[in-house]
JSON list of C-alpha atoms in Angstrom, two decimals:
[
{"chain": "A", "resi": 1, "resn": "MET", "atom": "CA", "xyz": [100.39, 96.66, 98.49]},
{"chain": "A", "resi": 2, "resn": "ILE", "atom": "CA", "xyz": [97.17, 97.85, 99.20]},
{"chain": "A", "resi": 3, "resn": "TYR", "atom": "CA", "xyz": [96.42, 99.00, 102.46]},
{"chain": "A", "resi": 4, "resn": "LEU", "atom": "CA", "xyz": [92.53, 99.40, 103.02]},
{"chain": "A", "resi": 5, "resn": "GLY", "atom": "CA", "xyz": [90.80, 101.04, 105.70]},
{"chain": "A", "resi": 6, "resn": "ALA", "atom": "CA", "xyz": [86.87, 102.11, 106.86]},
{"chain": "A", "resi": 7, "resn": "ASP", "atom": "CA", "xyz": [85.11, 103.70, 109.47]},
{"chain": "A", "resi": 8, "resn": "HIS", "atom": "CA", "xyz": [81.88, 102.79, 110.00]},
{"chain": "A", "resi": 9, "resn": "ARG", "atom": "CA", "xyz": [79.78, 104.23, 107.23]},
{"chain": "A", "resi": 10, "resn": "GLY", "atom": "CA", "xyz": [82.36, 102.67, 105.17]},
{"chain": "A", "resi": 11, "resn": "TYR", "atom": "CA", "xyz": [82.79, 99.08, 106.17]},
{"chain": "A", "resi": 12, "resn": "ALA", "atom": "CA", "xyz": [80.07, 97.50, 104.32]},
{"chain": "A", "resi": 13, "resn": "LEU", "atom": "CA", "xyz": [81.44, 98.99, 101.23]},
{"chain": "A", "resi": 14, "resn": "LYS", "atom": "CA", "xyz": [84.98, 97.84, 102.06]},
{"chain": "A", "resi": 15, "resn": "GLU", "atom": "CA", "xyz": [84.03, 94.40, 102.73]},
{"chain": "A", "resi": 16, "resn": "LYS", "atom": "CA", "xyz": [82.38, 94.20, 99.20]},
{"chain": "A", "resi": 17, "resn": "LEU", "atom": "CA", "xyz": [85.48, 95.55, 97.63]},
{"chain": "A", "resi": 18, "resn": "LYS", "atom": "CA", "xyz": [87.66, 93.04, 99.82]},
{"chain": "A", "resi": 19, "resn": "LEU", "atom": "CA", "xyz": [86.62, 90.63, 97.88]},
{"chain": "A", "resi": 20, "resn": "TRP", "atom": "CA", "xyz": [86.15, 91.77, 94.44]},
{"chain": "A", "resi": 21, "resn": "LEU", "atom": "CA", "xyz": [89.72, 93.01, 95.11]},
{"chain": "A", "resi": 22, "resn": "GLU", "atom": "CA", "xyz": [90.59, 88.89, 95.95]},
{"chain": "A", "resi": 23, "resn": "GLN", "atom": "CA", "xyz": [88.75, 88.19, 92.57]},
{"chain": "A", "resi": 24, "resn": "LEU", "atom": "CA", "xyz": [91.27, 90.29, 90.62]},
{"chain": "A", "resi": 25, "resn": "GLY", "atom": "CA", "xyz": [94.29, 88.73, 92.66]},
{"chain": "A", "resi": 26, "resn": "TYR", "atom": "CA", "xyz": [95.37, 92.31, 94.43]},
{"chain": "A", "resi": 27, "resn": "GLN", "atom": "CA", "xyz": [97.31, 91.92, 97.45]},
{"chain": "A", "resi": 28, "resn": "TYR", "atom": "CA", "xyz": [95.53, 93.73, 100.41]},
{"chain": "A", "resi": 29, "resn": "GLU", "atom": "CA", "xyz": [95.90, 94.83, 104.15]},
{"chain": "A", "resi": 30, "resn": "ASP", "atom": "CA", "xyz": [92.79, 95.06, 105.78]},
{"chain": "A", "resi": 31, "resn": "CYS", "atom": "CA", "xyz": [93.27, 97.96, 108.49]},
{"chain": "A", "resi": 32, "resn": "GLY", "atom": "CA", "xyz": [90.48, 98.01, 110.03]},
{"chain": "A", "resi": 33, "resn": "ALA", "atom": "CA", "xyz": [87.15, 98.38, 110.81]},
{"chain": "A", "resi": 34, "resn": "LEU", "atom": "CA", "xyz": [87.66, 94.58, 111.28]},
{"chain": "A", "resi": 35, "resn": "GLU", "atom": "CA", "xyz": [84.21, 94.55, 112.38]},
{"chain": "A", "resi": 36, "resn": "TYR", "atom": "CA", "xyz": [81.10, 96.96, 112.31]},
{"chain": "A", "resi": 37, "resn": "ASN", "atom": "CA", "xyz": [81.45, 99.52, 115.13]},
{"chain": "A", "resi": 38, "resn": "LYS", "atom": "CA", "xyz": [78.90, 102.42, 114.78]},
{"chain": "A", "resi": 39, "resn": "ASP", "atom": "CA", "xyz": [81.12, 104.59, 117.30]},
{"chain": "A", "resi": 40, "resn": "ASP", "atom": "CA", "xyz": [84.43, 103.99, 115.83]},
{"chain": "A", "resi": 41, "resn": "ASP", "atom": "CA", "xyz": [86.34, 107.40, 114.34]},
{"chain": "A", "resi": 42, "resn": "TYR", "atom": "CA", "xyz": [87.69, 107.42, 110.82]},
{"chain": "A", "resi": 43, "resn": "PRO", "atom": "CA", "xyz": [91.06, 109.37, 111.98]},
{"chain": "A", "resi": 44, "resn": "ASP", "atom": "CA", "xyz": [92.17, 105.86, 113.47]},
{"chain": "A", "resi": 45, "resn": "PHE", "atom": "CA", "xyz": [91.66, 104.06, 110.20]},
{"chain": "A", "resi": 46, "resn": "ALA", "atom": "CA", "xyz": [93.05, 106.96, 107.94]},
{"chain": "A", "resi": 47, "resn": "GLU", "atom": "CA", "xyz": [96.47, 107.15, 110.37]},
{"chain": "A", "resi": 48, "resn": "LEU", "atom": "CA", "xyz": [96.92, 103.37, 110.08]},
{"chain": "A", "resi": 49, "resn": "VAL", "atom": "CA", "xyz": [96.98, 103.17, 106.89]},
{"chain": "A", "resi": 50, "resn": "GLY", "atom": "CA", "xyz": [98.80, 106.17, 106.31]},
{"chain": "A", "resi": 51, "resn": "GLU", "atom": "CA", "xyz": [101.41, 104.88, 108.69]},
{"chain": "A", "resi": 52, "resn": "LYS", "atom": "CA", "xyz": [101.49, 101.43, 106.81]},
{"chain": "A", "resi": 53, "resn": "ILE", "atom": "CA", "xyz": [102.21, 103.51, 103.29]},
{"chain": "A", "resi": 54, "resn": "ALA", "atom": "CA", "xyz": [104.37, 106.28, 104.71]},
{"chain": "A", "resi": 55, "resn": "GLN", "atom": "CA", "xyz": [106.68, 102.79, 106.09]},
{"chain": "A", "resi": 56, "resn": "SER", "atom": "CA", "xyz": [106.70, 101.00, 102.96]},
{"chain": "A", "resi": 57, "resn": "GLN", "atom": "CA", "xyz": [107.50, 104.47, 100.90]},
{"chain": "A", "resi": 58, "resn": "ARG", "atom": "CA", "xyz": [111.17, 104.84, 103.64]},
{"chain": "A", "resi": 59, "resn": "GLY", "atom": "CA", "xyz": [114.12, 104.02, 101.02]},
{"chain": "A", "resi": 60, "resn": "LEU", "atom": "CA", "xyz": [112.44, 104.38, 97.73]},
{"chain": "A", "resi": 61, "resn": "THR", "atom": "CA", "xyz": [114.53, 106.91, 95.48]},
{"chain": "A", "resi": 62, "resn": "SER", "atom": "CA", "xyz": [112.13, 107.72, 93.01]},
{"chain": "A", "resi": 63, "resn": "TYR", "atom": "CA", "xyz": [108.73, 109.11, 92.69]},
{"chain": "A", "resi": 64, "resn": "LEU", "atom": "CA", "xyz": [108.57, 106.18, 89.45]},
{"chain": "A", "resi": 65, "resn": "GLU", "atom": "CA", "xyz": [109.37, 102.98, 91.50]},
{"chain": "A", "resi": 66, "resn": "VAL", "atom": "CA", "xyz": [106.61, 101.08, 92.42]},
{"chain": "A", "resi": 67, "resn": "LYS", "atom": "CA", "xyz": [104.78, 102.10, 95.62]},
{"chain": "A", "resi": 68, "resn": "PRO", "atom": "CA", "xyz": [102.18, 100.87, 97.85]},
{"chain": "A", "resi": 69, "resn": "GLN", "atom": "CA", "xyz": [98.59, 102.41, 97.90]},
{"chain": "A", "resi": 70, "resn": "GLY", "atom": "CA", "xyz": [96.11, 103.14, 100.30]},
{"chain": "A", "resi": 71, "resn": "ILE", "atom": "CA", "xyz": [91.79, 102.58, 99.45]},
{"chain": "A", "resi": 72, "resn": "LEU", "atom": "CA", "xyz": [89.68, 104.55, 102.61]},
{"chain": "A", "resi": 73, "resn": "ILE", "atom": "CA", "xyz": [86.16, 104.86, 102.93]},
{"chain": "A", "resi": 74, "resn": "CYS", "atom": "CA", "xyz": [83.90, 106.65, 105.27]},
{"chain": "A", "resi": 75, "resn": "GLY", "atom": "CA", "xyz": [80.89, 108.30, 104.89]},
{"chain": "A", "resi": 76, "resn": "SER", "atom": "CA", "xyz": [82.03, 111.56, 102.84]},
{"chain": "A", "resi": 77, "resn": "GLY", "atom": "CA", "xyz": [85.55, 110.41, 101.81]},
{"chain": "A", "resi": 78, "resn": "ILE", "atom": "CA", "xyz": [86.48, 113.95, 102.48]},
{"chain": "A", "resi": 79, "resn": "GLY", "atom": "CA", "xyz": [87.14, 113.15, 106.28]},
{"chain": "A", "resi": 80, "resn": "MET", "atom": "CA", "xyz": [89.35, 110.27, 105.75]},
{"chain": "A", "resi": 81, "resn": "ALA", "atom": "CA", "xyz": [91.60, 112.50, 103.14]},
{"chain": "A", "resi": 82, "resn": "VAL", "atom": "CA", "xyz": [92.07, 114.91, 106.08]},
{"chain": "A", "resi": 83, "resn": "ALA", "atom": "CA", "xyz": [92.93, 112.90, 108.15]},
{"chain": "A", "resi": 84, "resn": "ALA", "atom": "CA", "xyz": [95.48, 110.61, 105.90]},
{"chain": "A", "resi": 85, "resn": "ASN", "atom": "CA", "xyz": [97.21, 113.80, 104.41]},
{"chain": "A", "resi": 86, "resn": "LYS", "atom": "CA", "xyz": [98.49, 115.08, 107.70]},
{"chain": "A", "resi": 87, "resn": "ILE", "atom": "CA", "xyz": [100.76, 112.04, 107.74]},
{"chain": "A", "resi": 88, "resn": "LYS", "atom": "CA", "xyz": [104.20, 113.02, 105.97]},
{"chain": "A", "resi": 89, "resn": "GLY", "atom": "CA", "xyz": [104.69, 111.32, 102.44]},
{"chain": "A", "resi": 90, "resn": "ILE", "atom": "CA", "xyz": [100.62, 110.99, 101.93]},
{"chain": "A", "resi": 91, "resn": "ARG", "atom": "CA", "xyz": [98.99, 112.44, 99.17]},
{"chain": "A", "resi": 92, "resn": "ALA", "atom": "CA", "xyz": [95.36, 111.59, 99.78]},
{"chain": "A", "resi": 93, "resn": "GLY", "atom": "CA", "xyz": [91.92, 112.96, 97.70]},
{"chain": "A", "resi": 94, "resn": "THR", "atom": "CA", "xyz": [88.38, 111.90, 97.30]},
{"chain": "A", "resi": 95, "resn": "ALA", "atom": "CA", "xyz": [87.38, 111.03, 93.74]},
{"chain": "A", "resi": 96, "resn": "ILE", "atom": "CA", "xyz": [84.40, 111.04, 92.32]},
{"chain": "A", "resi": 97, "resn": "ASN", "atom": "CA", "xyz": [84.77, 109.20, 88.61]},
{"chain": "A", "resi": 98, "resn": "PRO", "atom": "CA", "xyz": [87.57, 107.81, 87.09]},
{"chain": "A", "resi": 99, "resn": "LYS", "atom": "CA", "xyz": [88.48, 110.64, 85.04]},
{"chain": "A", "resi": 100, "resn": "GLN", "atom": "CA", "xyz": [89.64, 112.50, 88.50]},
{"chain": "A", "resi": 101, "resn": "ILE", "atom": "CA", "xyz": [91.28, 109.87, 89.95]},
{"chain": "A", "resi": 102, "resn": "ALA", "atom": "CA", "xyz": [93.40, 109.26, 87.04]},
{"chain": "A", "resi": 103, "resn": "GLU", "atom": "CA", "xyz": [94.43, 112.91, 86.68]},
{"chain": "A", "resi": 104, "resn": "ALA", "atom": "CA", "xyz": [95.05, 112.54, 90.19]},
{"chain": "A", "resi": 105, "resn": "VAL", "atom": "CA", "xyz": [97.72, 109.91, 89.93]},
{"chain": "A", "resi": 106, "resn": "ASN", "atom": "CA", "xyz": [99.53, 111.10, 86.56]},
{"chain": "A", "resi": 107, "resn": "ASP", "atom": "CA", "xyz": [100.03, 114.57, 88.08]},
{"chain": "A", "resi": 108, "resn": "GLU", "atom": "CA", "xyz": [99.96, 114.41, 91.81]},
{"chain": "A", "resi": 109, "resn": "ASP", "atom": "CA", "xyz": [101.26, 110.88, 92.37]},
{"chain": "A", "resi": 110, "resn": "LEU", "atom": "CA", "xyz": [98.05, 110.45, 94.56]},
{"chain": "A", "resi": 111, "resn": "ASN", "atom": "CA", "xyz": [99.29, 107.25, 96.94]},
{"chain": "A", "resi": 112, "resn": "VAL", "atom": "CA", "xyz": [95.68, 107.34, 98.87]},
{"chain": "A", "resi": 113, "resn": "LEU", "atom": "CA", "xyz": [91.74, 107.43, 97.52]},
{"chain": "A", "resi": 114, "resn": "THR", "atom": "CA", "xyz": [89.40, 107.96, 99.81]},
{"chain": "A", "resi": 115, "resn": "LEU", "atom": "CA", "xyz": [85.70, 107.38, 98.59]},
{"chain": "A", "resi": 116, "resn": "SER", "atom": "CA", "xyz": [82.58, 108.12, 99.77]},
{"chain": "A", "resi": 117, "resn": "ALA", "atom": "CA", "xyz": [80.40, 105.68, 100.99]},
{"chain": "A", "resi": 118, "resn": "ASP", "atom": "CA", "xyz": [77.08, 107.55, 100.74]},
{"chain": "A", "resi": 119, "resn": "PHE", "atom": "CA", "xyz": [77.51, 109.38, 97.52]},
{"chain": "A", "resi": 120, "resn": "ILE", "atom": "CA", "xyz": [78.95, 106.45, 95.22]},
{"chain": "A", "resi": 121, "resn": "SER", "atom": "CA", "xyz": [77.67, 103.30, 94.36]},
{"chain": "A", "resi": 122, "resn": "GLU", "atom": "CA", "xyz": [79.94, 99.88, 94.48]},
{"chain": "A", "resi": 123, "resn": "ASP", "atom": "CA", "xyz": [79.84, 100.00, 90.87]},
{"chain": "A", "resi": 124, "resn": "GLN", "atom": "CA", "xyz": [81.39, 103.87, 90.70]},
{"chain": "A", "resi": 125, "resn": "ALA", "atom": "CA", "xyz": [84.11, 102.72, 93.15]},
{"chain": "A", "resi": 126, "resn": "LYS", "atom": "CA", "xyz": [84.74, 99.87, 91.26]},
{"chain": "A", "resi": 127, "resn": "ALA", "atom": "CA", "xyz": [85.29, 101.58, 88.71]},
{"chain": "A", "resi": 128, "resn": "ILE", "atom": "CA", "xyz": [87.41, 104.60, 90.14]},
{"chain": "A", "resi": 129, "resn": "ILE", "atom": "CA", "xyz": [89.58, 101.61, 91.78]},
{"chain": "A", "resi": 130, "resn": "LYS", "atom": "CA", "xyz": [90.26, 100.09, 88.57]},
{"chain": "A", "resi": 131, "resn": "ILE", "atom": "CA", "xyz": [91.51, 103.33, 87.42]},
{"chain": "A", "resi": 132, "resn": "PHE", "atom": "CA", "xyz": [93.60, 103.70, 90.58]},
{"chain": "A", "resi": 133, "resn": "LEU", "atom": "CA", "xyz": [95.30, 100.54, 90.83]},
{"chain": "A", "resi": 134, "resn": "LYS", "atom": "CA", "xyz": [96.36, 100.81, 87.24]},
{"chain": "A", "resi": 135, "resn": "THR", "atom": "CA", "xyz": [97.34, 104.56, 86.35]},
{"chain": "A", "resi": 136, "resn": "THR", "atom": "CA", "xyz": [100.87, 105.46, 87.02]},
{"chain": "A", "resi": 137, "resn": "PHE", "atom": "CA", "xyz": [102.10, 108.73, 88.04]},
{"chain": "A", "resi": 138, "resn": "ALA", "atom": "CA", "xyz": [103.47, 110.58, 84.67]},
{"chain": "A", "resi": 139, "resn": "GLY", "atom": "CA", "xyz": [106.74, 111.63, 86.13]},
{"chain": "A", "resi": 140, "resn": "ALA", "atom": "CA", "xyz": [106.74, 114.76, 83.81]},
{"chain": "A", "resi": 141, "resn": "LYS", "atom": "CA", "xyz": [109.58, 117.35, 85.75]},
{"chain": "A", "resi": 142, "resn": "ARG", "atom": "CA", "xyz": [106.93, 119.74, 86.49]},
{"chain": "A", "resi": 143, "resn": "PHE", "atom": "CA", "xyz": [104.93, 117.25, 88.34]},
{"chain": "A", "resi": 144, "resn": "GLN", "atom": "CA", "xyz": [108.15, 116.17, 90.47]},
{"chain": "A", "resi": 145, "resn": "ARG", "atom": "CA", "xyz": [109.15, 120.17, 90.99]},
{"chain": "A", "resi": 146, "resn": "ARG", "atom": "CA", "xyz": [105.56, 120.33, 92.50]},
{"chain": "A", "resi": 147, "resn": "LEU", "atom": "CA", "xyz": [105.73, 117.13, 94.62]},
{"chain": "A", "resi": 148, "resn": "GLU", "atom": "CA", "xyz": [109.73, 117.85, 95.48]},
{"chain": "A", "resi": 149, "resn": "LYS", "atom": "CA", "xyz": [107.46, 121.47, 97.04]},
{"chain": "A", "resi": 150, "resn": "ILE", "atom": "CA", "xyz": [104.76, 119.45, 98.69]},
{"chain": "A", "resi": 151, "resn": "LYS", "atom": "CA", "xyz": [108.01, 117.68, 100.46]},
{"chain": "A", "resi": 152, "resn": "GLU", "atom": "CA", "xyz": [109.06, 121.05, 101.49]},
{"chain": "A", "resi": 153, "resn": "ILE", "atom": "CA", "xyz": [105.77, 122.33, 103.06]},
{"chain": "A", "resi": 154, "resn": "GLU", "atom": "CA", "xyz": [106.01, 119.10, 104.93]},
{"chain": "A", "resi": 155, "resn": "THR", "atom": "CA", "xyz": [109.36, 119.43, 106.24]},
{"chain": "A", "resi": 156, "resn": "ARG", "atom": "CA", "xyz": [108.69, 123.29, 107.21]},
{"chain": "A", "resi": 157, "resn": "ASN", "atom": "CA", "xyz": [105.18, 122.34, 109.18]}
]
């Protein structure tokens, strides 16, 4: 399952991406904004998407299992990443090209992609999302060790 979220600055891009994801046969849940509201706040959508992913991940026993993914869109992409990363188990990052997102999923098991509606085009977003959705975590011992260290940090804070 793909969980989508966007604030007012990412709303138009999210709506276009929903149609595209449907055409490709992906299942998604739109976690908002469900309509354009210039006064909405990105942390609300980041939290909702992050919580959905965190709940869906409970009970998974391996980094190599199929996991839910999130796509969040705001003006810079950064605000959504900052907010989503406050949720235990979320590994969100902003990507500006397909190679960057491929490495982030492969090495860090990124589960939330954040995009900038202001700095990338719809076509760039699609190229990044395609790679995000098809790339899997490599599972190398060193990557798993690093993820365990991140879990320890989450537990301490």
